[in-house]
């Protein structure tokens, strides 16, 4: 049996009771920590609560060399842990398909997702979001234009956009640098982005949520990662009031 478990948003205590029970009764526990991270905890703290040794996986382990995971699941009970909600990444879906091809039973135990947390913290309605995008760190003089094209397409359809910010080992993109990158690309393409919402440390006791123009958010201190960015479309009256009350958005004239 291979059980995919989402760990939630911030620390080891975010896991569901069902997920914790599955971990404690498992024969082997694997953790994929490259698509998302629990910034409020560390591996020793997780092992202390879960009462299990955790085997940390690299991207290559999951995508290119998954046999140790599948071999263990073929003869015993294995859990595969991910930050946030599981199955969001195609990597996880591919692993489940590989398990099914080998006749290994699988199940999913969901965790809190950043996509729903964004709606809760910002007040932006979930049915008004279009396609999301990821913003990678630039490489030399190269900067990706796809995220801004996705934002522009969504804005043209009056849809909000979630922009996932890059994670590279111990390097985490932060909201101010993301806005600088997006604004530079948008200017070259003649695209105007009137409003941003920045969210830091969703799931923690003290998340930061700020709404405003590019200059405001690019000069704001959001504190430690993880950060995520939202580009809202035209705001509904209730969305605007929520952002004014809880995210510091200046009242409309």
PDB file of C-alpha atoms in Angstrom:
ATOM      1  CA  UNK A   1       0.000   0.000   0.000  1.00  0.00           C
ATOM      2  CA  UNK A   2       1.229   3.467  -0.913  1.00  0.00           C
ATOM      3  CA  UNK A   3      -0.519   6.333   0.883  1.00  0.00           C
ATOM      4  CA  UNK A   4      -0.041   9.919  -0.273  1.00  0.00           C
ATOM      5  CA  UNK A   5      -0.384  12.370   2.622  1.00  0.00           C
ATOM      6  CA  UNK A   6      -0.547  16.164   2.492  1.00  0.00           C
ATOM      7  CA  UNK A   7       1.094  17.739   5.528  1.00  0.00           C
ATOM      8  CA  UNK A   8      -0.607  21.131   5.404  1.00  0.00           C
ATOM      9  CA  UNK A   9       0.878  24.581   5.229  1.00  0.00           C
ATOM     10  CA  UNK A  10       3.353  25.515   7.927  1.00  0.00           C
ATOM     11  CA  UNK A  11       4.517  23.088  10.618  1.00  0.00           C
ATOM     12  CA  UNK A  12       4.359  19.464  11.750  1.00  0.00           C
ATOM     13  CA  UNK A  13       1.116  20.048  13.680  1.00  0.00           C
ATOM     14  CA  UNK A  14      -0.850  20.900  10.526  1.00  0.00           C
ATOM     15  CA  UNK A  15      -1.261  17.236   9.604  1.00  0.00           C
ATOM     16  CA  UNK A  16      -4.725  15.681   9.922  1.00  0.00           C
ATOM     17  CA  UNK A  17      -5.486  13.066  12.575  1.00  0.00           C
ATOM     18  CA  UNK A  18      -6.059  10.564   9.761  1.00  0.00           C
ATOM     19  CA  UNK A  19      -2.699  11.370   8.236  1.00  0.00           C
ATOM     20  CA  UNK A  20      -0.887  11.106  11.560  1.00  0.00           C
ATOM     21  CA  UNK A  21      -2.445   7.725  12.226  1.00  0.00           C
ATOM     22  CA  UNK A  22      -1.363   6.451   8.804  1.00  0.00           C
ATOM     23  CA  UNK A  23       2.219   7.606   9.384  1.00  0.00           C
ATOM     24  CA  UNK A  24       2.481   5.982  12.793  1.00  0.00           C
ATOM     25  CA  UNK A  25       1.302   2.620  11.461  1.00  0.00           C
ATOM     26  CA  UNK A  26       3.444   2.709   8.303  1.00  0.00           C
ATOM     27  CA  UNK A  27       6.446   0.489   7.650  1.00  0.00           C
ATOM     28  CA  UNK A  28       8.334   3.266   5.832  1.00  0.00           C
ATOM     29  CA  UNK A  29       7.931   7.049   5.583  1.00  0.00           C
ATOM     30  CA  UNK A  30       9.219   9.099   2.640  1.00  0.00           C
ATOM     31  CA  UNK A  31       9.165  12.902   2.397  1.00  0.00           C
ATOM     32  CA  UNK A  32       9.301  14.904  -0.828  1.00  0.00           C
ATOM     33  CA  UNK A  33      10.493  18.381   0.150  1.00  0.00           C
ATOM     34  CA  UNK A  34      11.262  20.119  -3.143  1.00  0.00           C
ATOM     35  CA  UNK A  35       7.841  21.249  -4.400  1.00  0.00           C
ATOM     36  CA  UNK A  36       6.947  22.845  -1.062  1.00  0.00           C
ATOM     37  CA  UNK A  37       8.352  23.223   2.444  1.00  0.00           C
ATOM     38  CA  UNK A  38       6.981  23.433   5.978  1.00  0.00           C
ATOM     39  CA  UNK A  39       8.913  26.493   7.106  1.00  0.00           C
ATOM     40  CA  UNK A  40       7.715  26.315  10.710  1.00  0.00           C
ATOM     41  CA  UNK A  41       9.398  23.017  11.490  1.00  0.00           C
ATOM     42  CA  UNK A  42      12.313  20.721  10.674  1.00  0.00           C
ATOM     43  CA  UNK A  43      12.845  17.000  10.100  1.00  0.00           C
ATOM     44  CA  UNK A  44      13.721  16.157  13.759  1.00  0.00           C
ATOM     45  CA  UNK A  45      10.539  17.875  14.992  1.00  0.00           C
ATOM     46  CA  UNK A  46       8.467  16.002  12.433  1.00  0.00           C
ATOM     47  CA  UNK A  47      10.050  12.694  13.400  1.00  0.00           C
ATOM     48  CA  UNK A  48       9.398  13.392  17.085  1.00  0.00           C
ATOM     49  CA  UNK A  49       5.667  13.980  16.500  1.00  0.00           C
ATOM     50  CA  UNK A  50       5.198  11.304  13.861  1.00  0.00           C
ATOM     51  CA  UNK A  51       7.267   8.761  15.847  1.00  0.00           C
ATOM     52  CA  UNK A  52       8.869   7.526  12.644  1.00  0.00           C
ATOM     53  CA  UNK A  53      12.153   7.862  10.805  1.00  0.00           C
ATOM     54  CA  UNK A  54      11.697  10.015   7.698  1.00  0.00           C
ATOM     55  CA  UNK A  55      13.535   9.244   4.465  1.00  0.00           C
ATOM     56  CA  UNK A  56      14.094  12.525   2.606  1.00  0.00           C
ATOM     57  CA  UNK A  57      13.735  12.384  -1.182  1.00  0.00           C
ATOM     58  CA  UNK A  58      15.241  14.539  -3.914  1.00  0.00           C
ATOM     59  CA  UNK A  59      13.470  15.360  -7.161  1.00  0.00           C
ATOM     60  CA  UNK A  60      15.615  12.768  -8.914  1.00  0.00           C
ATOM     61  CA  UNK A  61      14.624  10.122  -6.362  1.00  0.00           C
ATOM     62  CA  UNK A  62      10.937  10.619  -7.132  1.00  0.00           C
ATOM     63  CA  UNK A  63      11.002  11.338 -10.838  1.00  0.00           C
ATOM     64  CA  UNK A  64      13.869   9.125 -12.043  1.00  0.00           C
ATOM     65  CA  UNK A  65      14.507   6.512  -9.365  1.00  0.00           C
ATOM     66  CA  UNK A  66      11.196   5.726  -7.612  1.00  0.00           C
ATOM     67  CA  UNK A  67      11.807   1.966  -7.335  1.00  0.00           C
ATOM     68  CA  UNK A  68      12.874   2.024  -3.647  1.00  0.00           C
ATOM     69  CA  UNK A  69       9.539   3.674  -2.790  1.00  0.00           C
ATOM     70  CA  UNK A  70       7.518   1.300  -4.951  1.00  0.00           C
ATOM     71  CA  UNK A  71       9.434  -1.802  -3.875  1.00  0.00           C
ATOM     72  CA  UNK A  72       8.721  -0.984  -0.219  1.00  0.00           C
ATOM     73  CA  UNK A  73       5.033  -0.304  -0.992  1.00  0.00           C
ATOM     74  CA  UNK A  74       4.742  -3.647  -2.815  1.00  0.00           C
ATOM     75  CA  UNK A  75       5.496  -5.588   0.363  1.00  0.00           C
ATOM     76  CA  UNK A  76       4.378  -3.259   3.160  1.00  0.00           C
ATOM     77  CA  UNK A  77       2.672  -0.032   4.170  1.00  0.00           C
ATOM     78  CA  UNK A  78       4.437   3.080   2.842  1.00  0.00           C
ATOM     79  CA  UNK A  79       3.513   6.755   3.182  1.00  0.00           C
ATOM     80  CA  UNK A  80       4.675   9.477   0.818  1.00  0.00           C
ATOM     81  CA  UNK A  81       4.569  12.921   2.436  1.00  0.00           C
ATOM     82  CA  UNK A  82       4.329  16.299   0.729  1.00  0.00           C
ATOM     83  CA  UNK A  83       3.846  19.848   1.952  1.00  0.00           C
ATOM     84  CA  UNK A  84       0.404  21.350   1.408  1.00  0.00           C
ATOM     85  CA  UNK A  85      -2.065  19.035  -0.309  1.00  0.00           C
ATOM     86  CA  UNK A  86      -0.801  15.995  -2.136  1.00  0.00           C
ATOM     87  CA  UNK A  87      -1.409  15.312  -5.857  1.00  0.00           C
ATOM     88  CA  UNK A  88      -1.059  18.983  -6.738  1.00  0.00           C
ATOM     89  CA  UNK A  89       2.224  18.243  -8.516  1.00  0.00           C
ATOM     90  CA  UNK A  90       2.371  16.087 -11.644  1.00  0.00           C
ATOM     91  CA  UNK A  91       5.322  14.341  -9.960  1.00  0.00           C
ATOM     92  CA  UNK A  92       2.955  12.904  -7.369  1.00  0.00           C
ATOM     93  CA  UNK A  93       0.374  11.881  -9.959  1.00  0.00           C
ATOM     94  CA  UNK A  94       3.070  10.112 -11.966  1.00  0.00           C
ATOM     95  CA  UNK A  95       4.200   8.161  -8.894  1.00  0.00           C
ATOM     96  CA  UNK A  96       0.644   7.019  -8.211  1.00  0.00           C
ATOM     97  CA  UNK A  97       0.272   5.873 -11.827  1.00  0.00           C
ATOM     98  CA  UNK A  98       3.536   3.929 -11.565  1.00  0.00           C
ATOM     99  CA  UNK A  99       2.248   2.251  -8.409  1.00  0.00           C
ATOM    100  CA  UNK A 100      -1.009   1.302 -10.122  1.00  0.00           C
ATOM    101  CA  UNK A 101       0.913  -0.182 -13.052  1.00  0.00           C
ATOM    102  CA  UNK A 102       2.645  -2.497 -10.573  1.00  0.00           C
ATOM    103  CA  UNK A 103      -0.622  -3.456  -8.897  1.00  0.00           C
ATOM    104  CA  UNK A 104       0.182  -1.551  -5.695  1.00  0.00           C
ATOM    105  CA  UNK A 105      -2.930  -0.213  -3.909  1.00  0.00           C
ATOM    106  CA  UNK A 106      -2.887   3.549  -3.244  1.00  0.00           C
ATOM    107  CA  UNK A 107      -4.886   6.054  -1.268  1.00  0.00           C
ATOM    108  CA  UNK A 108      -4.828   9.824  -0.646  1.00  0.00           C
ATOM    109  CA  UNK A 109      -5.111  11.702   2.644  1.00  0.00           C
ATOM    110  CA  UNK A 110      -5.477  15.388   1.891  1.00  0.00           C
ATOM    111  CA  UNK A 111      -3.947  18.345   3.702  1.00  0.00           C
ATOM    112  CA  UNK A 112      -4.568  22.085   3.726  1.00  0.00           C
ATOM    113  CA  UNK A 113      -3.677  23.653   0.379  1.00  0.00           C
ATOM    114  CA  UNK A 114      -2.119  27.039  -0.323  1.00  0.00           C
ATOM    115  CA  UNK A 115      -4.674  27.555  -3.099  1.00  0.00           C
ATOM    116  CA  UNK A 116      -7.554  27.545  -0.619  1.00  0.00           C
ATOM    117  CA  UNK A 117      -5.521  29.370   2.055  1.00  0.00           C
ATOM    118  CA  UNK A 118      -4.940  32.218  -0.410  1.00  0.00           C
ATOM    119  CA  UNK A 119      -8.686  32.676  -0.752  1.00  0.00           C
ATOM    120  CA  UNK A 120      -9.213  32.605   3.003  1.00  0.00           C
ATOM    121  CA  UNK A 121      -6.444  35.099   3.778  1.00  0.00           C
ATOM    122  CA  UNK A 122      -7.157  37.510   0.926  1.00  0.00           C
ATOM    123  CA  UNK A 123     -10.944  37.284   0.728  1.00  0.00           C
ATOM    124  CA  UNK A 124     -10.686  36.757  -3.031  1.00  0.00           C
ATOM    125  CA  UNK A 125     -13.406  34.355  -4.124  1.00  0.00           C
ATOM    126  CA  UNK A 126     -12.159  30.965  -5.288  1.00  0.00           C
ATOM    127  CA  UNK A 127     -14.476  30.758  -8.308  1.00  0.00           C
ATOM    128  CA  UNK A 128     -12.871  33.905  -9.745  1.00  0.00           C
ATOM    129  CA  UNK A 129      -9.376  32.468 -10.185  1.00  0.00           C
ATOM    130  CA  UNK A 130      -8.033  31.612 -13.602  1.00  0.00           C
ATOM    131  CA  UNK A 131      -4.929  29.659 -14.537  1.00  0.00           C
ATOM    132  CA  UNK A 132      -2.110  29.882 -11.994  1.00  0.00           C
ATOM    133  CA  UNK A 133       1.562  30.268 -12.896  1.00  0.00           C
ATOM    134  CA  UNK A 134       5.022  29.823 -11.390  1.00  0.00           C
ATOM    135  CA  UNK A 135       7.706  32.509 -11.391  1.00  0.00           C
ATOM    136  CA  UNK A 136      11.246  31.045 -11.497  1.00  0.00           C
ATOM    137  CA  UNK A 137      14.425  32.911 -10.627  1.00  0.00           C
ATOM    138  CA  UNK A 138      16.026  34.546 -13.692  1.00  0.00           C
ATOM    139  CA  UNK A 139      19.089  32.860 -15.131  1.00  0.00           C
ATOM    140  CA  UNK A 140      21.609  35.481 -16.169  1.00  0.00           C
ATOM    141  CA  UNK A 141      19.843  37.888 -18.510  1.00  0.00           C
ATOM    142  CA  UNK A 142      16.998  35.440 -19.167  1.00  0.00           C
ATOM    143  CA  UNK A 143      13.664  36.097 -17.529  1.00  0.00           C
ATOM    144  CA  UNK A 144      10.557  34.013 -18.247  1.00  0.00           C
ATOM    145  CA  UNK A 145       7.671  35.845 -19.898  1.00  0.00           C
ATOM    146  CA  UNK A 146       5.040  33.106 -19.494  1.00  0.00           C
ATOM    147  CA  UNK A 147       3.891  34.190 -15.989  1.00  0.00           C
ATOM    148  CA  UNK A 148       3.111  37.709 -17.193  1.00  0.00           C
ATOM    149  CA  UNK A 149       1.309  36.329 -20.242  1.00  0.00           C
ATOM    150  CA  UNK A 150      -0.835  34.157 -17.956  1.00  0.00           C
ATOM    151  CA  UNK A 151      -1.588  37.180 -15.757  1.00  0.00           C
ATOM    152  CA  UNK A 152      -2.545  39.281 -18.795  1.00  0.00           C
ATOM    153  CA  UNK A 153      -4.844  36.554 -20.147  1.00  0.00           C
ATOM    154  CA  UNK A 154      -6.578  36.214 -16.782  1.00  0.00           C
ATOM    155  CA  UNK A 155      -6.985  39.971 -16.362  1.00  0.00           C
ATOM    156  CA  UNK A 156      -8.561  40.169 -19.831  1.00  0.00           C
ATOM    157  CA  UNK A 157     -11.148  37.644 -18.591  1.00  0.00           C
ATOM    158  CA  UNK A 158     -11.547  39.421 -15.221  1.00  0.00           C
ATOM    159  CA  UNK A 159      -9.945  36.499 -13.356  1.00  0.00           C
ATOM    160  CA  UNK A 160      -7.498  36.494 -10.447  1.00  0.00           C
ATOM    161  CA  UNK A 161      -4.055  34.848 -10.758  1.00  0.00           C
ATOM    162  CA  UNK A 162      -2.020  32.934  -8.170  1.00  0.00           C
ATOM    163  CA  UNK A 163       1.710  33.285  -8.815  1.00  0.00           C
ATOM    164  CA  UNK A 164       3.800  30.573  -7.133  1.00  0.00           C
ATOM    165  CA  UNK A 165       7.293  31.818  -6.277  1.00  0.00           C
ATOM    166  CA  UNK A 166      10.402  29.744  -6.926  1.00  0.00           C
ATOM    167  CA  UNK A 167      11.999  27.448  -4.329  1.00  0.00           C
ATOM    168  CA  UNK A 168      15.610  26.341  -4.913  1.00  0.00           C
ATOM    169  CA  UNK A 169      17.253  24.337  -2.127  1.00  0.00           C
ATOM    170  CA  UNK A 170      17.722  27.026   0.559  1.00  0.00           C
ATOM    171  CA  UNK A 171      16.850  29.919  -1.770  1.00  0.00           C
ATOM    172  CA  UNK A 172      13.294  31.213  -1.673  1.00  0.00           C
ATOM    173  CA  UNK A 173      11.905  33.923  -3.935  1.00  0.00           C
ATOM    174  CA  UNK A 174      10.291  36.713  -1.953  1.00  0.00           C
ATOM    175  CA  UNK A 175       7.432  39.011  -2.897  1.00  0.00           C
ATOM    176  CA  UNK A 176       9.412  42.257  -3.475  1.00  0.00           C
ATOM    177  CA  UNK A 177      11.864  40.607  -5.890  1.00  0.00           C
ATOM    178  CA  UNK A 178       9.009  38.801  -7.650  1.00  0.00           C
ATOM    179  CA  UNK A 179       7.238  42.095  -8.273  1.00  0.00           C
ATOM    180  CA  UNK A 180      10.393  43.671  -9.680  1.00  0.00           C
ATOM    181  CA  UNK A 181      10.720  40.780 -12.140  1.00  0.00           C
ATOM    182  CA  UNK A 182       7.049  40.850 -13.140  1.00  0.00           C
ATOM    183  CA  UNK A 183       6.974  44.636 -13.557  1.00  0.00           C
ATOM    184  CA  UNK A 184      10.059  44.618 -15.769  1.00  0.00           C
ATOM    185  CA  UNK A 185       8.532  42.016 -18.072  1.00  0.00           C
ATOM    186  CA  UNK A 186       5.118  43.702 -18.015  1.00  0.00           C
ATOM    187  CA  UNK A 187       6.624  47.049 -18.987  1.00  0.00           C
ATOM    188  CA  UNK A 188       8.361  45.487 -22.013  1.00  0.00           C
ATOM    189  CA  UNK A 189       5.073  43.913 -23.076  1.00  0.00           C
ATOM    190  CA  UNK A 190       3.001  47.041 -22.470  1.00  0.00           C
ATOM    191  CA  UNK A 191       0.927  45.376 -19.744  1.00  0.00           C
ATOM    192  CA  UNK A 192      -0.270  47.287 -16.701  1.00  0.00           C
ATOM    193  CA  UNK A 193      -0.856  45.435 -13.427  1.00  0.00           C
ATOM    194  CA  UNK A 194      -2.763  47.768 -11.084  1.00  0.00           C
ATOM    195  CA  UNK A 195      -2.896  45.655  -7.921  1.00  0.00           C
ATOM    196  CA  UNK A 196      -1.035  42.886  -6.117  1.00  0.00           C
ATOM    197  CA  UNK A 197      -1.714  40.878  -2.966  1.00  0.00           C
ATOM    198  CA  UNK A 198       1.279  39.403  -1.176  1.00  0.00           C
ATOM    199  CA  UNK A 199       0.947  36.628   1.406  1.00  0.00           C
ATOM    200  CA  UNK A 200       3.744  35.341   3.636  1.00  0.00           C
ATOM    201  CA  UNK A 201       3.775  32.292   5.923  1.00  0.00           C
ATOM    202  CA  UNK A 202       0.228  31.093   5.298  1.00  0.00           C
ATOM    203  CA  UNK A 203      -0.798  28.641   7.992  1.00  0.00           C
ATOM    204  CA  UNK A 204       1.379  30.218  10.680  1.00  0.00           C
ATOM    205  CA  UNK A 205       0.055  32.074  13.726  1.00  0.00           C
ATOM    206  CA  UNK A 206       1.112  35.398  12.200  1.00  0.00           C
ATOM    207  CA  UNK A 207       0.771  35.411   8.413  1.00  0.00           C
ATOM    208  CA  UNK A 208       1.360  38.671   6.587  1.00  0.00           C
ATOM    209  CA  UNK A 209      -1.160  39.800   3.969  1.00  0.00           C
ATOM    210  CA  UNK A 210      -0.662  43.099   2.121  1.00  0.00           C
ATOM    211  CA  UNK A 211      -2.484  44.532  -0.877  1.00  0.00           C
ATOM    212  CA  UNK A 212      -1.401  47.466  -3.001  1.00  0.00           C
ATOM    213  CA  UNK A 213       0.394  48.628  -6.104  1.00  0.00           C
ATOM    214  CA  UNK A 214       3.797  47.464  -7.259  1.00  0.00           C
ATOM    215  CA  UNK A 215       5.701  50.267  -5.492  1.00  0.00           C
ATOM    216  CA  UNK A 216       3.996  49.572  -2.175  1.00  0.00           C
ATOM    217  CA  UNK A 217       4.596  45.832  -2.118  1.00  0.00           C
ATOM    218  CA  UNK A 218       8.092  46.004  -3.613  1.00  0.00           C
ATOM    219  CA  UNK A 219       9.165  48.210  -0.704  1.00  0.00           C
ATOM    220  CA  UNK A 220       7.384  46.193   2.015  1.00  0.00           C
ATOM    221  CA  UNK A 221       9.038  43.759   4.415  1.00  0.00           C
ATOM    222  CA  UNK A 222       7.112  40.495   4.400  1.00  0.00           C
ATOM    223  CA  UNK A 223       9.547  38.682   6.660  1.00  0.00           C
ATOM    224  CA  UNK A 224      10.739  35.092   6.230  1.00  0.00           C
ATOM    225  CA  UNK A 225       9.406  32.698   3.530  1.00  0.00           C
ATOM    226  CA  UNK A 226       7.390  31.053   2.173  1.00  0.00           C
ATOM    227  CA  UNK A 227       5.806  33.826   0.091  1.00  0.00           C
ATOM    228  CA  UNK A 228       3.087  33.723  -2.549  1.00  0.00           C
ATOM    229  CA  UNK A 229       1.723  36.436  -4.814  1.00  0.00           C
ATOM    230  CA  UNK A 230      -1.744  37.110  -6.198  1.00  0.00           C
ATOM    231  CA  UNK A 231      -2.714  39.446  -9.031  1.00  0.00           C
ATOM    232  CA  UNK A 232      -6.398  40.288  -8.577  1.00  0.00           C
ATOM    233  CA  UNK A 233      -8.738  41.209 -11.369  1.00  0.00           C
ATOM    234  CA  UNK A 234     -11.482  43.797 -10.856  1.00  0.00           C
ATOM    235  CA  UNK A 235     -12.578  43.479  -7.242  1.00  0.00           C
ATOM    236  CA  UNK A 236     -16.075  42.634  -6.114  1.00  0.00           C
ATOM    237  CA  UNK A 237     -17.365  44.998  -3.428  1.00  0.00           C
ATOM    238  CA  UNK A 238     -16.895  42.390  -0.681  1.00  0.00           C
ATOM    239  CA  UNK A 239     -13.427  41.444  -1.916  1.00  0.00           C
ATOM    240  CA  UNK A 240     -12.382  45.088  -1.767  1.00  0.00           C
ATOM    241  CA  UNK A 241     -13.764  45.556   1.737  1.00  0.00           C
ATOM    242  CA  UNK A 242     -11.966  42.406   2.913  1.00  0.00           C
ATOM    243  CA  UNK A 243      -8.640  43.612   1.505  1.00  0.00           C
ATOM    244  CA  UNK A 244      -9.154  47.049   3.031  1.00  0.00           C
ATOM    245  CA  UNK A 245      -9.842  45.582   6.459  1.00  0.00           C
ATOM    246  CA  UNK A 246      -7.340  42.737   6.535  1.00  0.00           C
ATOM    247  CA  UNK A 247      -4.638  43.532   3.958  1.00  0.00           C
ATOM    248  CA  UNK A 248      -4.098  47.283   4.235  1.00  0.00           C
ATOM    249  CA  UNK A 249      -5.556  48.167   0.853  1.00  0.00           C
ATOM    250  CA  UNK A 250      -6.175  51.892   0.581  1.00  0.00           C
ATOM    251  CA  UNK A 251      -9.913  52.691   0.342  1.00  0.00           C
ATOM    252  CA  UNK A 252     -11.098  53.600  -3.127  1.00  0.00           C
ATOM    253  CA  UNK A 253     -11.721  57.323  -3.655  1.00  0.00           C
TER     254      UNK A 253
END
